Amino acid sequence: MNYKNVNKLRFSGASIQKGLGGITLAFFLLFLSGCAAKKKTDLQNLSLHGKVKQMIELQYLAVEKFGKAEKGDLYREDGWDLIMNFNEDGYYSKIEYLDSYGNEVGYTDYLYNSDNELFTEQNYDAAGGFSDKKVFSYDDKKRVTQIVGFNNADGLSGSILIEYNEKENLIVEASYNFRGKLLGKEVRKVDKNGFPVETKIYNGEEKLINYRKEKFDKNGSREELSVLSPDGEVLMRVFFKYDKNENLISQEGTDEAGEAFLPIRYEYEFDKQGNWTKRVEYVGDKPTSLLERQFEYYE
């Protein structure tokens, strides 16, 4: 937004699990670089500077010592710690997943065609055993139109179909199981810049579950998110603020009664390339977690 910070949103509940063994909305927002047709590299999607070869991302509990936040034990509330490897063109080549003890639990390999389009994403367990894969199809405008998932027996596990409007913005994303039955669908309205100002989420019976409305700044960063019930009742509203470099520095939500909850703010440290290497999360005035990033760059 450039879909920045989509994976760091704590309040929305907006990501819905798809078929294909773990493809989520967050994945598509990062992979497709938002709704715009202009292709971005994975480094650009992550707002990383320089020719990054590898980024290791580790999350710790934060402990306060002498008024300063320090890292405590390794701790990941949701998901895994990551070792992200990039090729020289700025795209993922391999992502390794680590548990809170630093043990590898699996990895993903990324394969590209001659046009640098992601062709296959293959997942493996810690021992290197094949788990599943996703195969991507493109139209003549180089847009992803279908993603098909296969399990370790090379059997079809599901698929996702993607539609675009006349301005090449992604507007419909529907997931199906291996029998072709609809599992869920998201339908988006976009503004003149291609940002999704309204997204409606439907179940397999095409019944509206909930929907969200969003506002963006001129750089494409989300400033406000509202989650609504099918009848339009506001369930929560979240507001976001950024520094001059578009790093998220605070978010605060209000519930259906308009009561504020869990204000969160972030403090950063940066390397010489301008990439942040440490981010401390505060809930209220208490540091709760510390995310550390270690970088290796191409020569």
Coordinates of C-alpha atoms in Angstrom, one line a residue:
M1 CA 0.0 0.0 0.0
N2 CA 2.5 0.2 -1.3
Y3 CA 0.7 -2.2 1.0
K4 CA 3.4 -1.5 3.6
N5 CA 2.9 -2.9 7.0
V6 CA 0.1 -5.2 5.9
N7 CA 1.6 -8.1 7.9
K8 CA 2.1 -5.9 11.0
L9 CA -1.6 -5.0 11.4
R10 CA -2.6 -6.2 14.8
F11 CA -6.3 -5.2 14.9
S12 CA -7.9 -5.8 11.5
G13 CA -8.6 -9.5 11.5
A14 CA -8.8 -8.8 7.8
S15 CA -6.5 -11.6 6.4
I16 CA -8.6 -14.6 5.6
Q17 CA -7.0 -18.0 5.2
K18 CA -7.3 -19.4 1.7
G19 CA -7.0 -22.8 0.2
L20 CA -3.6 -23.9 -1.1
G21 CA -2.3 -24.7 2.3
G22 CA -1.6 -21.2 3.6
I23 CA -1.9 -18.6 0.8
T24 CA -3.4 -15.6 2.5
L25 CA -4.5 -12.1 1.6
A26 CA -1.2 -10.8 3.0
F27 CA 0.7 -12.9 0.6
F28 CA -1.1 -11.5 -2.4
L29 CA -0.8 -7.9 -1.2
L30 CA 3.0 -8.4 -1.0
F31 CA 3.4 -10.5 -4.1
L32 CA 1.2 -8.4 -6.4
S33 CA 2.6 -5.2 -5.0
G34 CA -0.8 -3.9 -4.2
C35 CA -3.5 -3.4 -6.8
A36 CA -1.4 -1.4 -9.3
A37 CA -0.2 -3.1 -12.5
K38 CA 3.3 -1.7 -12.2
K39 CA 5.6 -4.5 -11.2
K40 CA 7.8 -4.1 -8.2
T41 CA 10.6 -6.3 -6.9
D42 CA 10.3 -8.0 -3.5
L43 CA 12.9 -5.6 -2.1
Q44 CA 10.7 -2.6 -3.2
N45 CA 7.6 -4.3 -1.7
L46 CA 9.4 -4.6 1.6
S47 CA 10.7 -1.0 1.3
L48 CA 14.3 -2.1 1.5
H49 CA 17.2 0.0 0.3
G50 CA 20.4 -1.2 -1.5
K51 CA 21.1 -4.6 -3.0
V52 CA 20.1 -6.8 -0.1
K53 CA 21.3 -10.3 -0.4
Q54 CA 19.9 -11.7 2.8
M55 CA 17.8 -10.4 5.7
I56 CA 17.4 -12.3 8.9
E57 CA 14.4 -11.3 11.0
L58 CA 14.2 -12.3 14.6
Q59 CA 11.6 -11.4 17.2
Y60 CA 12.3 -11.2 20.9
L61 CA 10.3 -10.3 24.0
A62 CA 11.2 -6.8 25.1
V63 CA 12.5 -6.2 28.7
E64 CA 13.1 -2.8 30.2
K65 CA 16.4 -2.2 31.9
F66 CA 17.4 1.2 33.3
G67 CA 14.6 2.8 31.3
K68 CA 15.8 1.2 28.0
A69 CA 14.2 -1.6 26.0
E70 CA 16.4 -4.6 25.6
K71 CA 15.8 -8.0 23.9
G72 CA 14.8 -10.9 26.1
D73 CA 14.0 -14.4 25.0
L74 CA 13.3 -15.2 21.3
Y75 CA 9.5 -15.1 20.9
R76 CA 7.2 -15.0 17.9
E77 CA 3.6 -14.5 18.7
D78 CA 2.4 -15.4 15.3
G79 CA 4.2 -17.2 12.5
W80 CA 8.0 -17.8 12.2
D81 CA 11.2 -16.0 12.4
L82 CA 12.6 -15.6 8.9
I83 CA 15.8 -15.8 6.8
M84 CA 15.0 -14.1 3.5
N85 CA 17.4 -14.6 0.6
F86 CA 17.2 -12.4 -2.5
N87 CA 18.6 -12.8 -6.0
E88 CA 20.6 -9.9 -7.6
D89 CA 17.4 -8.7 -9.3
G90 CA 15.7 -8.0 -5.9
Y91 CA 13.4 -11.0 -5.8
Y92 CA 13.1 -13.8 -3.3
S93 CA 15.2 -16.8 -4.0
K94 CA 14.6 -18.7 -0.7
I95 CA 12.9 -18.1 2.6
E96 CA 13.8 -20.2 5.6
Y97 CA 11.4 -20.4 8.6
L98 CA 12.7 -20.7 12.2
D99 CA 10.9 -21.5 15.5
S100 CA 11.4 -19.6 18.7
Y101 CA 14.5 -21.7 19.5
G102 CA 16.2 -20.9 16.2
N103 CA 15.6 -24.3 14.6
E104 CA 14.6 -24.4 11.0
V105 CA 11.1 -25.8 10.5
G106 CA 11.0 -25.5 6.7
Y107 CA 11.8 -23.3 3.7
T108 CA 10.4 -22.1 0.4
D109 CA 12.2 -22.0 -2.9
Y110 CA 11.2 -19.5 -5.6
L111 CA 11.6 -20.2 -9.3
Y112 CA 11.3 -17.6 -12.1
N113 CA 10.9 -17.6 -15.9
S114 CA 13.1 -15.6 -18.3
D115 CA 10.9 -12.5 -17.7
N116 CA 11.6 -12.6 -13.9
E117 CA 8.0 -13.7 -13.3
L118 CA 7.5 -16.0 -10.4
F119 CA 6.7 -19.4 -11.9
T120 CA 6.7 -21.8 -9.0
E121 CA 6.9 -21.6 -5.3
Q122 CA 8.0 -24.8 -3.6
N123 CA 7.7 -25.6 0.1
Y124 CA 9.9 -28.1 2.0
D125 CA 10.0 -29.3 5.6
A126 CA 13.1 -29.1 7.8
A127 CA 14.6 -32.3 6.5
G128 CA 14.2 -31.1 2.9
G129 CA 11.2 -33.2 2.1
F130 CA 8.8 -31.7 -0.4
S131 CA 5.6 -30.4 1.1
D132 CA 3.6 -28.5 -1.5
K133 CA 4.0 -26.1 -4.3
K134 CA 2.1 -23.2 -6.1
V135 CA 2.2 -22.6 -9.8
F136 CA 1.5 -19.2 -11.2
S137 CA -0.1 -18.3 -14.5
Y138 CA 0.0 -14.9 -16.3
D139 CA -2.0 -13.2 -19.0
D140 CA -0.6 -11.3 -22.0
K141 CA -0.2 -8.2 -19.8
K142 CA 2.1 -10.1 -17.4
R143 CA -0.5 -10.1 -14.6
V144 CA -1.1 -13.1 -12.3
T145 CA -4.5 -14.6 -13.1
Q146 CA -4.3 -18.0 -11.5
I147 CA -2.4 -19.8 -8.8
V148 CA -2.8 -23.5 -8.5
G149 CA -1.7 -25.5 -5.5
F150 CA -0.4 -29.0 -5.4
N151 CA 0.3 -31.3 -2.4
N152 CA 3.3 -33.5 -1.8
A153 CA 1.7 -36.3 -3.9
D154 CA 1.5 -33.8 -6.8
G155 CA -2.2 -33.8 -6.4
L156 CA -4.3 -30.7 -6.9
S157 CA -5.1 -29.0 -3.6
G158 CA -6.8 -25.9 -4.7
S159 CA -6.6 -22.7 -6.8
I160 CA -7.1 -19.0 -6.7
L161 CA -8.5 -16.9 -9.6
I162 CA -7.7 -13.2 -9.9
E163 CA -9.6 -10.6 -11.9
Y164 CA -8.6 -7.0 -12.8
N165 CA -10.5 -3.9 -13.9
E166 CA -9.9 -1.9 -17.1
K167 CA -7.1 0.0 -15.3
E168 CA -5.4 -3.3 -14.4
N169 CA -6.1 -3.0 -10.7
L170 CA -6.8 -6.3 -8.8
I171 CA -10.5 -6.3 -7.9
V172 CA -11.6 -9.9 -7.4
E173 CA -9.8 -12.8 -5.8
A174 CA -11.6 -16.1 -5.4
S175 CA -10.3 -19.3 -3.9
Y176 CA -11.4 -22.9 -4.7
N177 CA -10.7 -26.3 -3.3
F178 CA -9.4 -29.2 -5.4
R179 CA -12.9 -30.1 -6.5
G180 CA -13.5 -26.6 -7.8
K181 CA -15.8 -25.6 -5.0
L182 CA -15.7 -21.9 -4.0
L183 CA -14.2 -21.4 -0.5
G184 CA -14.2 -17.6 -0.3
K185 CA -14.0 -14.5 -2.3
E186 CA -12.8 -10.9 -1.9
V187 CA -14.2 -8.1 -4.0
R188 CA -12.5 -4.7 -4.0
K189 CA -13.4 -1.1 -5.0
V190 CA -10.4 0.9 -5.8
D191 CA -9.7 4.7 -6.0
K192 CA -8.1 6.5 -9.0
N193 CA -4.7 5.5 -7.7
G194 CA -5.6 1.8 -7.5
F195 CA -5.8 1.6 -3.7
P196 CA -8.6 -0.6 -2.3
V197 CA -10.9 1.7 -0.5
E198 CA -13.5 -1.0 0.1
T199 CA -13.0 -4.8 0.3
K200 CA -16.0 -7.1 0.8
I201 CA -15.2 -10.7 2.0
Y202 CA -17.6 -13.5 1.1
N203 CA -17.7 -17.2 2.2
G204 CA -18.2 -20.2 0.0
E205 CA -21.9 -19.6 -0.3
E206 CA -21.1 -16.1 -1.4
K207 CA -22.6 -14.7 1.8
L208 CA -21.0 -11.5 3.0
I209 CA -19.0 -12.1 6.1
N210 CA -17.6 -8.6 6.7
Y211 CA -16.0 -5.8 4.8
R212 CA -13.4 -3.1 5.4
K213 CA -12.9 0.5 4.3
E214 CA -9.5 2.0 4.0
K215 CA -7.9 5.4 3.5
F216 CA -4.4 6.0 2.1
D217 CA -1.9 8.9 2.0
K218 CA -0.3 10.1 -1.2
N219 CA 2.5 7.6 -0.8
G220 CA 0.1 4.7 -0.6
S221 CA 0.5 4.0 3.1
R222 CA -2.7 3.1 5.0
E223 CA -3.9 5.9 7.2
E224 CA -7.2 4.5 8.4
L225 CA -8.9 1.1 8.4
S226 CA -12.5 0.4 9.3
V227 CA -13.9 -3.2 9.7
L228 CA -17.6 -3.4 9.4
S229 CA -20.2 -6.1 9.8
P230 CA -22.4 -7.2 6.9
D231 CA -25.1 -4.7 7.9
G232 CA -22.6 -1.8 8.0
E233 CA -22.0 -1.6 11.7
V234 CA -18.5 -0.5 12.5
L235 CA -16.7 -3.2 14.5
M236 CA -13.4 -1.4 14.8
R237 CA -11.4 1.5 13.4
V238 CA -7.6 1.7 13.4
F239 CA -5.5 4.8 12.7
F240 CA -1.9 4.7 11.5
K241 CA 0.9 7.3 11.6
Y242 CA 4.3 7.3 9.8
D243 CA 7.6 9.0 10.0
K244 CA 9.0 11.0 7.0
N245 CA 10.4 7.8 5.5
E246 CA 7.0 6.0 5.7
N247 CA 8.0 3.8 8.6
L248 CA 4.9 3.0 10.8
I249 CA 5.4 4.8 14.1
S250 CA 2.0 4.3 15.8
Q251 CA -1.4 2.7 15.5
E252 CA -4.5 3.1 17.7
G253 CA -7.9 1.5 17.5
T254 CA -11.4 2.2 18.6
D255 CA -14.1 -0.5 19.1
E256 CA -17.7 -0.5 18.1
A257 CA -18.5 1.8 21.0
G258 CA -15.8 4.3 20.0
E259 CA -13.7 3.3 23.0
A260 CA -9.9 3.4 22.4
F261 CA -7.9 0.2 22.9
L262 CA -4.3 -0.8 22.9
P263 CA -2.4 2.2 21.5
I264 CA 0.8 0.9 19.9
R265 CA 3.9 2.8 18.9
Y266 CA 7.3 1.8 17.4
E267 CA 10.8 3.0 17.7
Y268 CA 13.5 2.2 15.2
E269 CA 17.3 2.0 14.6
F270 CA 18.7 2.1 11.1
D271 CA 21.9 1.0 9.2
K272 CA 23.9 3.1 6.7
Q273 CA 21.7 1.9 3.9
G274 CA 18.6 3.4 5.6
N275 CA 17.1 0.0 6.4
W276 CA 15.8 -0.4 10.0
T277 CA 17.7 -3.0 12.0
K278 CA 15.7 -2.8 15.2
R279 CA 12.1 -2.0 16.0
V280 CA 10.7 -1.9 19.5
E281 CA 7.0 -2.2 19.9
Y282 CA 5.3 -0.4 22.8
V283 CA 1.8 -1.0 24.1
G284 CA 1.0 2.1 26.0
D285 CA 4.4 2.9 27.6
K286 CA 5.5 -0.6 28.1
P287 CA 7.9 -2.3 25.6
T288 CA 6.4 -5.6 24.6
S289 CA 8.5 -7.0 21.7
L290 CA 11.7 -6.2 19.8
L291 CA 12.2 -7.2 16.2
E292 CA 15.8 -7.4 15.0
R293 CA 16.9 -7.5 11.3
Q294 CA 20.4 -8.5 10.2
F295 CA 21.4 -7.6 6.6
E296 CA 23.9 -8.9 4.1
Y297 CA 24.4 -6.9 0.9
Y298 CA 25.7 -7.8 -2.5
E299 CA 29.1 -6.2 -3.4

